[in-house]
Coordinates of C-alpha atoms in Angstrom, one line a residue:
Chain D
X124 CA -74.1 -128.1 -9.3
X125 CA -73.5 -124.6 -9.6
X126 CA -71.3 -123.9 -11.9
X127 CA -72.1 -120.5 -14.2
X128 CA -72.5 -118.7 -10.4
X129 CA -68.8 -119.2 -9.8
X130 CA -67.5 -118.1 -12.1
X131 CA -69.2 -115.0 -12.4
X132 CA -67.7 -114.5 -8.9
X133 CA -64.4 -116.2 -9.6
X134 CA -62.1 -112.8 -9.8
X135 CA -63.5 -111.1 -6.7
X136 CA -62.7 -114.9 -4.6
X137 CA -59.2 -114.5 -6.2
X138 CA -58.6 -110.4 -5.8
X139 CA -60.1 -110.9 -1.9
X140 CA -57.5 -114.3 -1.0
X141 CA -55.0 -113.2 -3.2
X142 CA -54.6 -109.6 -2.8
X143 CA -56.9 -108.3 0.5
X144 CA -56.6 -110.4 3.3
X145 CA -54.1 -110.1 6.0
X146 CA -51.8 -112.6 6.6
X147 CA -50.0 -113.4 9.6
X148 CA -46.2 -114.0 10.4
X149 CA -46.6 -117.5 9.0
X150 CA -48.7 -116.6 6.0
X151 CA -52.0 -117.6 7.2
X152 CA -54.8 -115.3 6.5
X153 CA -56.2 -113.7 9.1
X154 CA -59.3 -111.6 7.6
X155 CA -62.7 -113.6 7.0
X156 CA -64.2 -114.7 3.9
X157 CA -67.8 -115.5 4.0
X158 CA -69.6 -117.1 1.1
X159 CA -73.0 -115.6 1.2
X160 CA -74.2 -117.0 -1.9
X161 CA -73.2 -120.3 -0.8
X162 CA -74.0 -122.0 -4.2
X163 CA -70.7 -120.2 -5.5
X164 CA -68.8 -122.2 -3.6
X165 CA -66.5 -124.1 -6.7
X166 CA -64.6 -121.0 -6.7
X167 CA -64.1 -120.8 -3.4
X168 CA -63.0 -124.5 -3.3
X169 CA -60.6 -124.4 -5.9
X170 CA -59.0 -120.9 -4.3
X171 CA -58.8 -123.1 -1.1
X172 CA -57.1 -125.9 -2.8
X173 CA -54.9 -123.7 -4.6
X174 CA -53.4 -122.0 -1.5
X175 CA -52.7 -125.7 0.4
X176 CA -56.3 -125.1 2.9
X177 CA -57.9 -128.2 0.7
X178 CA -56.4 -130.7 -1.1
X179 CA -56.7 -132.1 -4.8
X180 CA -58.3 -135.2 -3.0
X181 CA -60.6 -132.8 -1.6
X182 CA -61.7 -131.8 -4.7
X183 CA -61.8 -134.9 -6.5
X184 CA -64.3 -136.1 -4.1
X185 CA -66.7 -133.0 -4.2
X186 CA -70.3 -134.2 -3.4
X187 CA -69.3 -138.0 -3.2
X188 CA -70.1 -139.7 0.4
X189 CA -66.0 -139.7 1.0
X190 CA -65.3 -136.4 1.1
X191 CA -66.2 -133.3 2.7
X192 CA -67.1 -130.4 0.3
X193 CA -70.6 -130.3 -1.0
X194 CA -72.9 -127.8 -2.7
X195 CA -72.7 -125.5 -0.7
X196 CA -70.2 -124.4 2.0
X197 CA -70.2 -125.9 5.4
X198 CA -68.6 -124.9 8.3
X199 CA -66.3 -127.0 9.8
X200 CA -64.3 -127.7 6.8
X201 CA -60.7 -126.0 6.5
X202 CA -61.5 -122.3 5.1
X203 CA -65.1 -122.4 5.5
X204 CA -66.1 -119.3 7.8
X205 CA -69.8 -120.1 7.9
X206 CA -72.7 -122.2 6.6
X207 CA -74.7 -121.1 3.8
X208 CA -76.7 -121.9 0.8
X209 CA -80.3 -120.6 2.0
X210 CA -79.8 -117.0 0.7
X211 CA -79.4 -114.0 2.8
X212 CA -77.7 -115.4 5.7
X213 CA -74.0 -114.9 5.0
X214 CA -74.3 -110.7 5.5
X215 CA -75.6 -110.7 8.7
X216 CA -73.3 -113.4 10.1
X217 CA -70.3 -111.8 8.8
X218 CA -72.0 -108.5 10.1
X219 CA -71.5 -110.5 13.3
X220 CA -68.0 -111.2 12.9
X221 CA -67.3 -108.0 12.3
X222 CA -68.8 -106.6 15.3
X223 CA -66.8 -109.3 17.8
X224 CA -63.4 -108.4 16.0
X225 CA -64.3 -104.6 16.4
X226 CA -65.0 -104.6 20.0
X227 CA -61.8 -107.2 20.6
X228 CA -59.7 -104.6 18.7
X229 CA -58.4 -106.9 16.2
X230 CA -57.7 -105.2 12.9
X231 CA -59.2 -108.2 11.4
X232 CA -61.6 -107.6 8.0
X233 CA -64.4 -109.4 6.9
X234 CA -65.3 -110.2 3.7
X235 CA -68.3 -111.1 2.1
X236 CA -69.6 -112.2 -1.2
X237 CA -73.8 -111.8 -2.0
X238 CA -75.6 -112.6 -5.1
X239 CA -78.1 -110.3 -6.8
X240 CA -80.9 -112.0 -6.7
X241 CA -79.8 -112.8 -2.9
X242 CA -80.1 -109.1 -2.2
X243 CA -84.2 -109.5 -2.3
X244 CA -83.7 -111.4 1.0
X245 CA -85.6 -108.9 3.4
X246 CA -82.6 -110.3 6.0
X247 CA -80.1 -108.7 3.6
X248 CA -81.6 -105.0 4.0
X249 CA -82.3 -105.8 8.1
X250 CA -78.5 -106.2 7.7
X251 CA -77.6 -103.2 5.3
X252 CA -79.3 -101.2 7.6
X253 CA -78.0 -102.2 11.1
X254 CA -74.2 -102.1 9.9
X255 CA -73.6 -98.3 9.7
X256 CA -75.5 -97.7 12.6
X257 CA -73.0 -100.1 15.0
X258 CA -70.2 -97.8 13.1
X259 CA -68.6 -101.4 11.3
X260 CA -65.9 -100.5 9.8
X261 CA -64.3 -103.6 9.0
X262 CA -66.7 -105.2 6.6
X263 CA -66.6 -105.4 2.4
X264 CA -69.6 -106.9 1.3
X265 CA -69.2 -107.7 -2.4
X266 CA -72.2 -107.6 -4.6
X267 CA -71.9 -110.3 -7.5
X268 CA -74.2 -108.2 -10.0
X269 CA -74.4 -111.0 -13.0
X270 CA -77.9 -109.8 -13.5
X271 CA -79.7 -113.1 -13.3
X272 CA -81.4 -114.7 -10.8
X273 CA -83.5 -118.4 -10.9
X274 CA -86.5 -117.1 -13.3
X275 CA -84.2 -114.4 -15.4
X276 CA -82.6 -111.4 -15.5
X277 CA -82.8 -109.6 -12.5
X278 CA -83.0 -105.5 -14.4
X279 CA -86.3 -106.6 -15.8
X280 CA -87.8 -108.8 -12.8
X281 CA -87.0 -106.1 -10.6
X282 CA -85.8 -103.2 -12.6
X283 CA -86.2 -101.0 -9.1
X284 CA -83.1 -103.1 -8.1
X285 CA -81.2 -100.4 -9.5
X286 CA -79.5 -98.3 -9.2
X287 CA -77.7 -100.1 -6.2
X288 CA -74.8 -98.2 -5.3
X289 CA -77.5 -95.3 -4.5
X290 CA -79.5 -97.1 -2.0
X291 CA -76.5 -98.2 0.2
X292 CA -75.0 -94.9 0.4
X293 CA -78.1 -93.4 1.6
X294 CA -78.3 -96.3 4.2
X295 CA -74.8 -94.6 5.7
X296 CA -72.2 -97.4 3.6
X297 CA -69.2 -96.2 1.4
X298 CA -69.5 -97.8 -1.9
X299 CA -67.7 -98.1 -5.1
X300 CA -68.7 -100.3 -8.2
X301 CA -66.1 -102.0 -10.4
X302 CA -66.1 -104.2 -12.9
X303 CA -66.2 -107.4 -11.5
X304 CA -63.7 -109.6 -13.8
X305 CA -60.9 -107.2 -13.2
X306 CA -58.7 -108.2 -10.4
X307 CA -56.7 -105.1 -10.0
X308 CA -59.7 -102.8 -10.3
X309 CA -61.1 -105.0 -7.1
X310 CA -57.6 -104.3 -5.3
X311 CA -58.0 -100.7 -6.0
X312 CA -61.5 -99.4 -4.8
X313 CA -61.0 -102.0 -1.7
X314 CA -57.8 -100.1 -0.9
X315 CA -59.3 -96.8 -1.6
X316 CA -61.6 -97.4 0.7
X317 CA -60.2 -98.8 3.7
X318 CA -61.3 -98.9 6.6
X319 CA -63.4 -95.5 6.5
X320 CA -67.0 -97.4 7.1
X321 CA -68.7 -100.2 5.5
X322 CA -67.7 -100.8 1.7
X323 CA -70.4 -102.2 -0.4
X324 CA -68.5 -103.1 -3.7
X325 CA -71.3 -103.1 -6.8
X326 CA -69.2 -105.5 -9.3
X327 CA -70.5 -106.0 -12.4
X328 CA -70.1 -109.4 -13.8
X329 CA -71.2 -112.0 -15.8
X330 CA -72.9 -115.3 -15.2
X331 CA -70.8 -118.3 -16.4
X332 CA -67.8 -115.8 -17.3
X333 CA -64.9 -117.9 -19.3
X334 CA -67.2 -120.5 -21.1
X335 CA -69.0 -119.1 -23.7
X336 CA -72.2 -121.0 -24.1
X337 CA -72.1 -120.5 -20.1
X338 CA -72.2 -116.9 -20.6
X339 CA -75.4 -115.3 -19.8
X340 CA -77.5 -119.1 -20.5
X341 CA -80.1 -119.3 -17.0
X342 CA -80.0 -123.4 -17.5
X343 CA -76.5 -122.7 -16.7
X344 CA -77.0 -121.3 -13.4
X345 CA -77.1 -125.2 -12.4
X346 CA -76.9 -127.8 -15.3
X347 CA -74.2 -129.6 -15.4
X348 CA -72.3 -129.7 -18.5
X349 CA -72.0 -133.6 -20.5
X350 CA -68.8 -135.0 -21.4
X351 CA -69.0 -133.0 -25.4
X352 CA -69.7 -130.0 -23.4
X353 CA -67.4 -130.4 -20.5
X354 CA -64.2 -130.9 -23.0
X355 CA -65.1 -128.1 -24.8
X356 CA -65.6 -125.5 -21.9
X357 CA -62.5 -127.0 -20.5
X358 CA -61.0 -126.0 -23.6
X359 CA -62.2 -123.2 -23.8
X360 CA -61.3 -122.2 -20.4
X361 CA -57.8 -122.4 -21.4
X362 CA -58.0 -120.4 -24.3
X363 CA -59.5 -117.7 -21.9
X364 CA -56.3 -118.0 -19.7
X365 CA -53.5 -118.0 -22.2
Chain A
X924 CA -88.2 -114.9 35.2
X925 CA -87.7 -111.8 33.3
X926 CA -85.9 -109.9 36.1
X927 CA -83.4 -112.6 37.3
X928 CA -82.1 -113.4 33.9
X929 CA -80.7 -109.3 33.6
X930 CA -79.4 -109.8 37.4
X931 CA -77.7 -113.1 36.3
X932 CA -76.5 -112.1 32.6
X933 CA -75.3 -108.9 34.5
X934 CA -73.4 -111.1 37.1
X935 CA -72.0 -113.0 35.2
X936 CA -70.9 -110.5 32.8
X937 CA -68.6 -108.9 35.1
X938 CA -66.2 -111.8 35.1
X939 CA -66.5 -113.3 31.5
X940 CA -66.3 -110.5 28.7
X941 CA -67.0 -112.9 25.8
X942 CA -70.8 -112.6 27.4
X943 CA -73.0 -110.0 24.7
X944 CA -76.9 -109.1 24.7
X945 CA -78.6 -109.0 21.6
X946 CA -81.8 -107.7 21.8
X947 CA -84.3 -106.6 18.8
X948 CA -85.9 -103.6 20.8
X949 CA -87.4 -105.6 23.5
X950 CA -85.4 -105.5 26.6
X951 CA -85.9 -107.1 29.9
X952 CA -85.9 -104.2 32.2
X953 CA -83.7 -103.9 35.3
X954 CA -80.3 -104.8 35.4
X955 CA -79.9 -105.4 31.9
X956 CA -79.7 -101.3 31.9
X957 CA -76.7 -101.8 34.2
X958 CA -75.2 -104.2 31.7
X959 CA -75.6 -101.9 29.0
X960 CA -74.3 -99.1 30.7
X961 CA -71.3 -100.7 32.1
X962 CA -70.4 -102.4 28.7
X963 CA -72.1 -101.1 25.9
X964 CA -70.0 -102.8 23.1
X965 CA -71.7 -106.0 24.7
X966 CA -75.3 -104.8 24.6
X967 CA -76.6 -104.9 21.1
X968 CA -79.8 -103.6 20.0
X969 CA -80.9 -104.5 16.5
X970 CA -84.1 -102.6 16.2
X971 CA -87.4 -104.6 15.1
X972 CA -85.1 -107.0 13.2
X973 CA -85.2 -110.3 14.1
X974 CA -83.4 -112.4 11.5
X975 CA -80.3 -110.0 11.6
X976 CA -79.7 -109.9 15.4
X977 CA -80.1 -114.2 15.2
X978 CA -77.2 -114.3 12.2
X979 CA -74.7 -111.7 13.8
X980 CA -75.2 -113.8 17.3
X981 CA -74.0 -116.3 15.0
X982 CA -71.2 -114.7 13.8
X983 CA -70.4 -113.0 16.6
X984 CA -70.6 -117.0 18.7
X985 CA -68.0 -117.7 16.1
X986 CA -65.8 -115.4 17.0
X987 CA -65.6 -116.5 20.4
X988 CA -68.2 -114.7 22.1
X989 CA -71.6 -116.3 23.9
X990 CA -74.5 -114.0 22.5
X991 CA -78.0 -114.0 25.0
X992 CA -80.8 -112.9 21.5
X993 CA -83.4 -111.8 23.5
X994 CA -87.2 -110.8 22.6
X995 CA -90.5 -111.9 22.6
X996 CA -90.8 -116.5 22.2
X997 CA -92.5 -115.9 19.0
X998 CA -90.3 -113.3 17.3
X999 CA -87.0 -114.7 19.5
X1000 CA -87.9 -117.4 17.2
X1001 CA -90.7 -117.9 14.9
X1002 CA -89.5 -115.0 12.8
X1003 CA -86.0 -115.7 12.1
X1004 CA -86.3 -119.9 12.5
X1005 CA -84.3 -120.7 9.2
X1006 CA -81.6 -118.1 11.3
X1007 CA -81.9 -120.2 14.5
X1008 CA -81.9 -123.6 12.5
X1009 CA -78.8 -123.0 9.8
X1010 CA -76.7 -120.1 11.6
X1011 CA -77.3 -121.4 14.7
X1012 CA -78.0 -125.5 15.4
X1013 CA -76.7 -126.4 11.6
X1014 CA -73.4 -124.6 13.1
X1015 CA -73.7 -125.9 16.5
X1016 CA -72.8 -122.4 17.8
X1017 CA -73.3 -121.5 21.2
X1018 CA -76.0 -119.0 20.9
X1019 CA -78.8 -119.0 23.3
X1020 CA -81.9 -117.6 22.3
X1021 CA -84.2 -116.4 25.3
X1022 CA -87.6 -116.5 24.7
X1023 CA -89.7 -114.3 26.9
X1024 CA -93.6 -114.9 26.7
X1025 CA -93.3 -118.6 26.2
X1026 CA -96.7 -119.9 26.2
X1027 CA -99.8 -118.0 26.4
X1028 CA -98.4 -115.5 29.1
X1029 CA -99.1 -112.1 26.5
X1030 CA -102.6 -112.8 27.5
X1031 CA -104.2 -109.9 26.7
X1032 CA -101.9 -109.3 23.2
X1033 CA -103.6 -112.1 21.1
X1034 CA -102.4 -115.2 19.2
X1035 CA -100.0 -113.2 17.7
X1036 CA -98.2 -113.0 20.7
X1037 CA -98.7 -116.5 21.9
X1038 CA -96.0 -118.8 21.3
X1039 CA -97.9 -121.8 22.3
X1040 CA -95.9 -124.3 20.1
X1041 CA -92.7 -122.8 20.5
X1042 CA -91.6 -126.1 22.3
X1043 CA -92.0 -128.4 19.7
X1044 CA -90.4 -125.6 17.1
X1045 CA -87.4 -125.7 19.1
X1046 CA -87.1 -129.3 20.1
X1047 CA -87.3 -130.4 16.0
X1048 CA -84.2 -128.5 15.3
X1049 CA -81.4 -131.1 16.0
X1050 CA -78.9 -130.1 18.1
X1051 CA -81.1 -127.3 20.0
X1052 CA -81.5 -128.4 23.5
X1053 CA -84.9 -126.5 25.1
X1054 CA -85.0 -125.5 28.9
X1055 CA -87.6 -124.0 30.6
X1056 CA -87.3 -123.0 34.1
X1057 CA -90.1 -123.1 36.6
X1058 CA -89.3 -119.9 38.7
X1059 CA -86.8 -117.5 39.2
X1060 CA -84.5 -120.1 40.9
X1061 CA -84.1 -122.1 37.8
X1062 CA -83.7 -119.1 35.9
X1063 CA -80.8 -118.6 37.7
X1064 CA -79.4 -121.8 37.0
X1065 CA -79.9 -122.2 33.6
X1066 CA -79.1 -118.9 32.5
X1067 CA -75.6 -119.8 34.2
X1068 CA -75.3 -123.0 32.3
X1069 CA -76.2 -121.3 28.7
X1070 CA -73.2 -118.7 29.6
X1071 CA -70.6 -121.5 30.3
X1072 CA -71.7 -124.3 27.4
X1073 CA -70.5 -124.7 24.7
X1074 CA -72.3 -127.7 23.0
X1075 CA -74.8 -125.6 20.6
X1076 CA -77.8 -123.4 21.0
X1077 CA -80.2 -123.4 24.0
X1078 CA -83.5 -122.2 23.1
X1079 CA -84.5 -120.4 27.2
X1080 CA -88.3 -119.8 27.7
X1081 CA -89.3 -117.9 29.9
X1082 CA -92.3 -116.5 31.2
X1083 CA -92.5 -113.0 32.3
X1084 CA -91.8 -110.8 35.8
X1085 CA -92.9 -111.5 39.3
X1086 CA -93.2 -115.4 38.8
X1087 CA -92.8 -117.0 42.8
X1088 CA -90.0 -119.3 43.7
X1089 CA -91.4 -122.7 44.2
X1090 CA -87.7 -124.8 43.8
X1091 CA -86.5 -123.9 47.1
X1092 CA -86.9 -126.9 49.5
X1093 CA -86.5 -128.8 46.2
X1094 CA -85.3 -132.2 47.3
X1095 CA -83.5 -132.2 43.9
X1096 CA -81.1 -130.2 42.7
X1097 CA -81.2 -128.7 39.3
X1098 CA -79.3 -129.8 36.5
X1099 CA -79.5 -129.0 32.8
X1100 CA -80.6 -132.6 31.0
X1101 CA -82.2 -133.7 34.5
X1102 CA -85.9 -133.8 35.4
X1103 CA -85.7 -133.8 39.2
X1104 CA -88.1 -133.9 42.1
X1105 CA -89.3 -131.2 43.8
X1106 CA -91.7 -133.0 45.7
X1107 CA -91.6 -137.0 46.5
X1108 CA -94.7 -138.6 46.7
X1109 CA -95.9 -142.7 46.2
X1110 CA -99.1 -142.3 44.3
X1111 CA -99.6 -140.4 41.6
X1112 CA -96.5 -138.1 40.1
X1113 CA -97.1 -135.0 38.1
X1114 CA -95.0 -134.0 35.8
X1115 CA -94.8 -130.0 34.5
X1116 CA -92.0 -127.6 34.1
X1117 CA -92.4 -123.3 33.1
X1118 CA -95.0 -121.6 34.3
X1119 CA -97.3 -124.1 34.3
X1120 CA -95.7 -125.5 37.4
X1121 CA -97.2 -123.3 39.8
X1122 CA -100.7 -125.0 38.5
X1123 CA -99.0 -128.6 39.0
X1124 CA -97.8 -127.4 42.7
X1125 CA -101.9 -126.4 43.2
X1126 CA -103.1 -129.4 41.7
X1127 CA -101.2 -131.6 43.6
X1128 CA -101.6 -129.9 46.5
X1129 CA -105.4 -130.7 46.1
X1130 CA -104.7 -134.2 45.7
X1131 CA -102.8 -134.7 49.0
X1132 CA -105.5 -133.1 51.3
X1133 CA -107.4 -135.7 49.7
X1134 CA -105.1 -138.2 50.6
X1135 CA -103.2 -138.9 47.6
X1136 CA -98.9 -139.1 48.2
X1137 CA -97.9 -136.8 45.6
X1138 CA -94.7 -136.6 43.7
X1139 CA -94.0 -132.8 41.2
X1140 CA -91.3 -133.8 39.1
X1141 CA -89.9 -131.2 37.3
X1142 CA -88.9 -131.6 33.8
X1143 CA -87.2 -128.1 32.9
X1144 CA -84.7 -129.7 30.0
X1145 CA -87.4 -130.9 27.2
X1146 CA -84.4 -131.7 25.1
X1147 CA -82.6 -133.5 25.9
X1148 CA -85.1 -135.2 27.4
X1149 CA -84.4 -136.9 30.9
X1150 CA -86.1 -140.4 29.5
X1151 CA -84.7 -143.1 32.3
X1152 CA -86.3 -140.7 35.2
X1153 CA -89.4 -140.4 33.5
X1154 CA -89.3 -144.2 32.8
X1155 CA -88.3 -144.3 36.8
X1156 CA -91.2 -142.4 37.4
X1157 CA -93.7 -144.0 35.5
X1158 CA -92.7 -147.3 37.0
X1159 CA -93.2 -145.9 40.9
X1160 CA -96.5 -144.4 40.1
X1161 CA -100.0 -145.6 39.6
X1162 CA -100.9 -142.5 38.2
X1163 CA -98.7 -139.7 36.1
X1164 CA -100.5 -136.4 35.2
X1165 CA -98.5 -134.2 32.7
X1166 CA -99.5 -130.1 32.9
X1167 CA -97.9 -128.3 30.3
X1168 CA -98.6 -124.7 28.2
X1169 CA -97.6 -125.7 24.8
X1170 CA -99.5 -127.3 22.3
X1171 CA -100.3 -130.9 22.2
X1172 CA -98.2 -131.8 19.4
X1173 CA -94.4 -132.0 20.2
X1174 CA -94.7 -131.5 24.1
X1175 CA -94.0 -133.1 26.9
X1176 CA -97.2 -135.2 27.3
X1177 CA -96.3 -137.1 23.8
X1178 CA -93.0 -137.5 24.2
X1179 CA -93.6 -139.1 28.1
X1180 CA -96.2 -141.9 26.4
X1181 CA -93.1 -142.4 24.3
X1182 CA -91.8 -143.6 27.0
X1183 CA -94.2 -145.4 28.6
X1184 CA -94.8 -147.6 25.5
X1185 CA -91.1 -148.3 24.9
X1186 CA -91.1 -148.8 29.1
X1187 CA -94.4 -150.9 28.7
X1188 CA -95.0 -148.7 32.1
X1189 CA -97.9 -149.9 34.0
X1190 CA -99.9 -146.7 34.8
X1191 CA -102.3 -144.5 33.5
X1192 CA -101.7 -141.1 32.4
X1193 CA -103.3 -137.7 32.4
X1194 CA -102.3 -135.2 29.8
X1195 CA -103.0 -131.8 30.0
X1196 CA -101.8 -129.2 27.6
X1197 CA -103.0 -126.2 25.3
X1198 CA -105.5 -126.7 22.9
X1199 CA -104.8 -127.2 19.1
X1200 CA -106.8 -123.9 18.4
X1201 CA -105.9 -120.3 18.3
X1202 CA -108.2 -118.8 21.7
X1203 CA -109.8 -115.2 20.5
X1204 CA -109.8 -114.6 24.7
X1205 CA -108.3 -111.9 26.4
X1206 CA -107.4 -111.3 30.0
X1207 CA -105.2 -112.8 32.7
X1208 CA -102.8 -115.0 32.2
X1209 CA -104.6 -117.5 34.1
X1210 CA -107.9 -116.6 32.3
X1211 CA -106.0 -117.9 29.1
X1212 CA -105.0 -121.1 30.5
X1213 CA -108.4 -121.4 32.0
X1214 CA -109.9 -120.9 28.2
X1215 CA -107.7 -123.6 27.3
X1216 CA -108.8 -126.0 29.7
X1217 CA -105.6 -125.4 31.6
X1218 CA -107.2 -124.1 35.3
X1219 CA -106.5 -126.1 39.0
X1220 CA -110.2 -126.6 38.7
X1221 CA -110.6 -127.8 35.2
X1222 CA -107.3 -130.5 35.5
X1223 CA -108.9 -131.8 39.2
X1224 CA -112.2 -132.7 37.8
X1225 CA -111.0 -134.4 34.9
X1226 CA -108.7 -136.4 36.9
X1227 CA -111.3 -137.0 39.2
X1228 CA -113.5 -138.6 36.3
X1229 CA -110.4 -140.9 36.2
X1230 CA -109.1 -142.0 39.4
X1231 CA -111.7 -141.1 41.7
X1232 CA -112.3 -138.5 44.5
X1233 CA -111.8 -139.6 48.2

């Protein structure tokens, strides 16, 4: 399981769900959330489960044969928009969405959440690129910039990464970059933003945020934590919260 | 093939606006230019990039609409497969992805350019179901059925422009998951479907002036396969002879002596397919299907060498 990759994530899920997408008359959100880096997906399960879409049960059976949530998202299940899991699908699938609610005249959003090492997917750039030019306006793509990836830290496997925002403004995309752990600066730039072209949000985070020998650990970016450790991030997951 | 696909998108365009065009900068010519003109939010081009125009037909498919991605067999889906397997089958969306150039038909464009096992590629993705239509009669057909389904993806091959209708006194009638006859015959029944039909049409008609009755069953859907006519067919023939432009791994020969061994069928049978080789040739169409032991000539004398001439 993938645990240190939701959290870094873990306060754009809650600033998109809690504070970004429409809702209709009977409170049921209406924008799209697409989990590009599909491996994310605890966070986006416990969001779900939080706002009534999944239930505890739900949860309590993650990746059991009973229940329905595994590893990574599938669609189908309640609040799932979209497959994913094999890196640098999620973009050009919510790309599609986009497009479709565009040209029905919905006022519909999409949003979508991409990793950084997810962003060397050439079918990420095919989709950077294609986006401005089809004038989508209703698209936030989130980049989750923890700064690791499966072998290390991304700046020094590929230090030309950066700087980011550069390279999708001169692909024709507004952009803004934010720290990533601060849910109201999240609300802000998205708002600031709206709805004047593509907004590619840099957020700066950190890998296993909230646990601190998560925090910045690569074993972490799957391992899964035995009972000594699982007690102690769990307590000190609370402390982070109080 | 190419040219009654854009007059039958087009058609059918008019009266269901969920119907979109995705193309990465290959576009069948002709009336798709009246479909682009007359709804341009439904015409899509993508550029030379393949992976994104499969993943926004997914997305777009999600969002109600019935996406046609359309280029070149091998890039339509050689290039973006992991696109076509998870955004498109693993989703069950209904996406059809039109192949044009199935086969060896870019002759003179190299291996490249050939997609010569593009029917096994598609039939191993579950869910997919794989149609190819023998002329521009069963284009028109199928294209209509990929625009009203809504099971999954289709993978549609097609050839290229100026293929002759050979379905029309079809006794028959065409039906997505049905081989059918075109021809009934008692003897020997050959079996073939794409543009290798026109070759099975030849052949056979070779056979009858030498006093062979000849069936042509036409096996269009290669997934789902029609198994209980085939099995039907290989129990009313002495001889079956299979002519297909795909490789000889995945295709229709294999999967037909399936049957026969799980039918215990009683009757011999002829395969004939591409080689398992990449052909350096260039030229014709039929020059490449000559080079791979695919010409009228080339199939009669090896069944000859089995069954006899008359």
């Amino acid at each position: 399981m993938h645990i240190a990759p939701a959290f870094s994530c873990l306060e754009i899920l809650d600033a998109v769900y809690y504070g970004l997408m429409a809702r209709d008359d009977t409170n049921a959100l209406q924008d799209i959330f697409v989990m590009s880096k599909g491996h994310g997906c605890m966070a986006q399960y416990a969001i779900l489960e939080d706002l009534g879409i999944l239930t505890p049960g739900d949860l309590e059976e993650y990746c059991t044969p009973d229940g329905m949530l595994g590893g990574h998202p599938d669609f189908g299940v309640p609040g799932i928009a979209a497959s994913t899991g094999s890196l640098g699908h999620g973009l050009s699938i919510s790309l599609g969405m986009a497009y479709a609610e565009k040209i029905a005249g919905t006022n519909r959003r999409v949003f979508a959440v991409i990793g950084d090492g997810e962003m060397q997917e050439g079918s990420i750039w095919e989709a950077i690129m294609l986006t401005p030019n089809l004038d989508v306006r209703n698209l936030v793509c989130f980049l989750d910039l923890n700064d690791f990836q499966g072998l290390g830290r991304t700046s020094e496997l590929h230090p030309h990464f950066y700087p980011v925002a550069q390279k999708l403004e001169a692909f024709g995309w507004q952009t803004a970059e934010v720290n990533g752990h601060d849910t109201e600066a999240i609300h802000e730039c998205v708002r600031a933003h709206s709805n004047t072209g593509p907004l590619f949000v840099v957020a700066r985070t950190v890998k296993g945020k909230g646990v601190d020998f998560m925090e910045n650990v690569p074993i972490w970016h799957y391992r899964s934590p035995n009972p000594e450790e699982y007690r102690y991030a769990m307590d000190n997951l609370s402390e982070v919260t109080e | 093939m190419r040219n009654r696909f854009a007059e039958t998108v087009y058609r059918l365009g008019q009266e269901d606006p969920r119907i979109c065009v995705i193309v990465a900068d290959i576009s069948p010519a002709g009336s798709i230019e009246k479909f682009r003109t007359e709804f341009p939010d439904r015409f899509i081009n993508t550029g030379v990039a393949e992976q994104v125009m499969i993943g926004m037909a997914a997305g777009m498919a999600q969002r109600g609409l019935r996406p046609f991605a359309y280029t070149i067999a091998t890039f339509a889906l050689y290039r973006p497969f992991e696109m076509v397997r998870n955004d498109l089958a693993y989703q069950s969306l209904p996406v059809t992805v039109v192949g044009i150039g199935g086969g060896v038909v870019y002759s003179t464009l190299g291996g490249t350019h050939h997609a010569q096992e593009d029917i096994a590629v598609a039939s191993a993705i579950p869910g997919m179901t794989v149609i190819s239509p023998c002329d521009p009669l069963e284009v028109e057909y199928a294209t209509e059925y990929c625009a009203t389904q809504s099971q999954g993806p289709v993978y549609l091959r097609l050839g290229k422009a100026g293929e002759p209708v050979l379905t029309e006194d079809a006794v028959e009638p065409f039906e997505v998951g049905k081989a059918r006859y075109i021809r009934r015959g008692r003897d020997i029944c050959i079996m073939s479907y794409g543009m290798t039909m026109k070759q099975a049409m030849d052949v056979g008609g070779e056979l009858e002036k030498q006093g062979h009755s000849v069936s042509i069953l036409c096996v269009h859907t290669l997934k789902p396969l029609d198994t209980a006519k085939i099995a039907e067919a290989l129990g009313d023939h002495d001889h079956v002879v299979i002519i297909e432009e795909t490789s000889p791994h995945g295709g229709l020969g294999g999967l037909v002596k399936q049957v026969a061994f799980d039918e215990k069928a009683d009757c011999e049978i002829h395969a004939f397919s591409l080689k398992d080789e990449f052909i350096h040739v260039y030229g014709s169409h039929q020059a490449l299907l000559a080079a791979h032991g695919l010409s009228t000539d080339a199939i009669l004398e090896k069944i000859h060498a089995r069954i006899g001439k008359d």
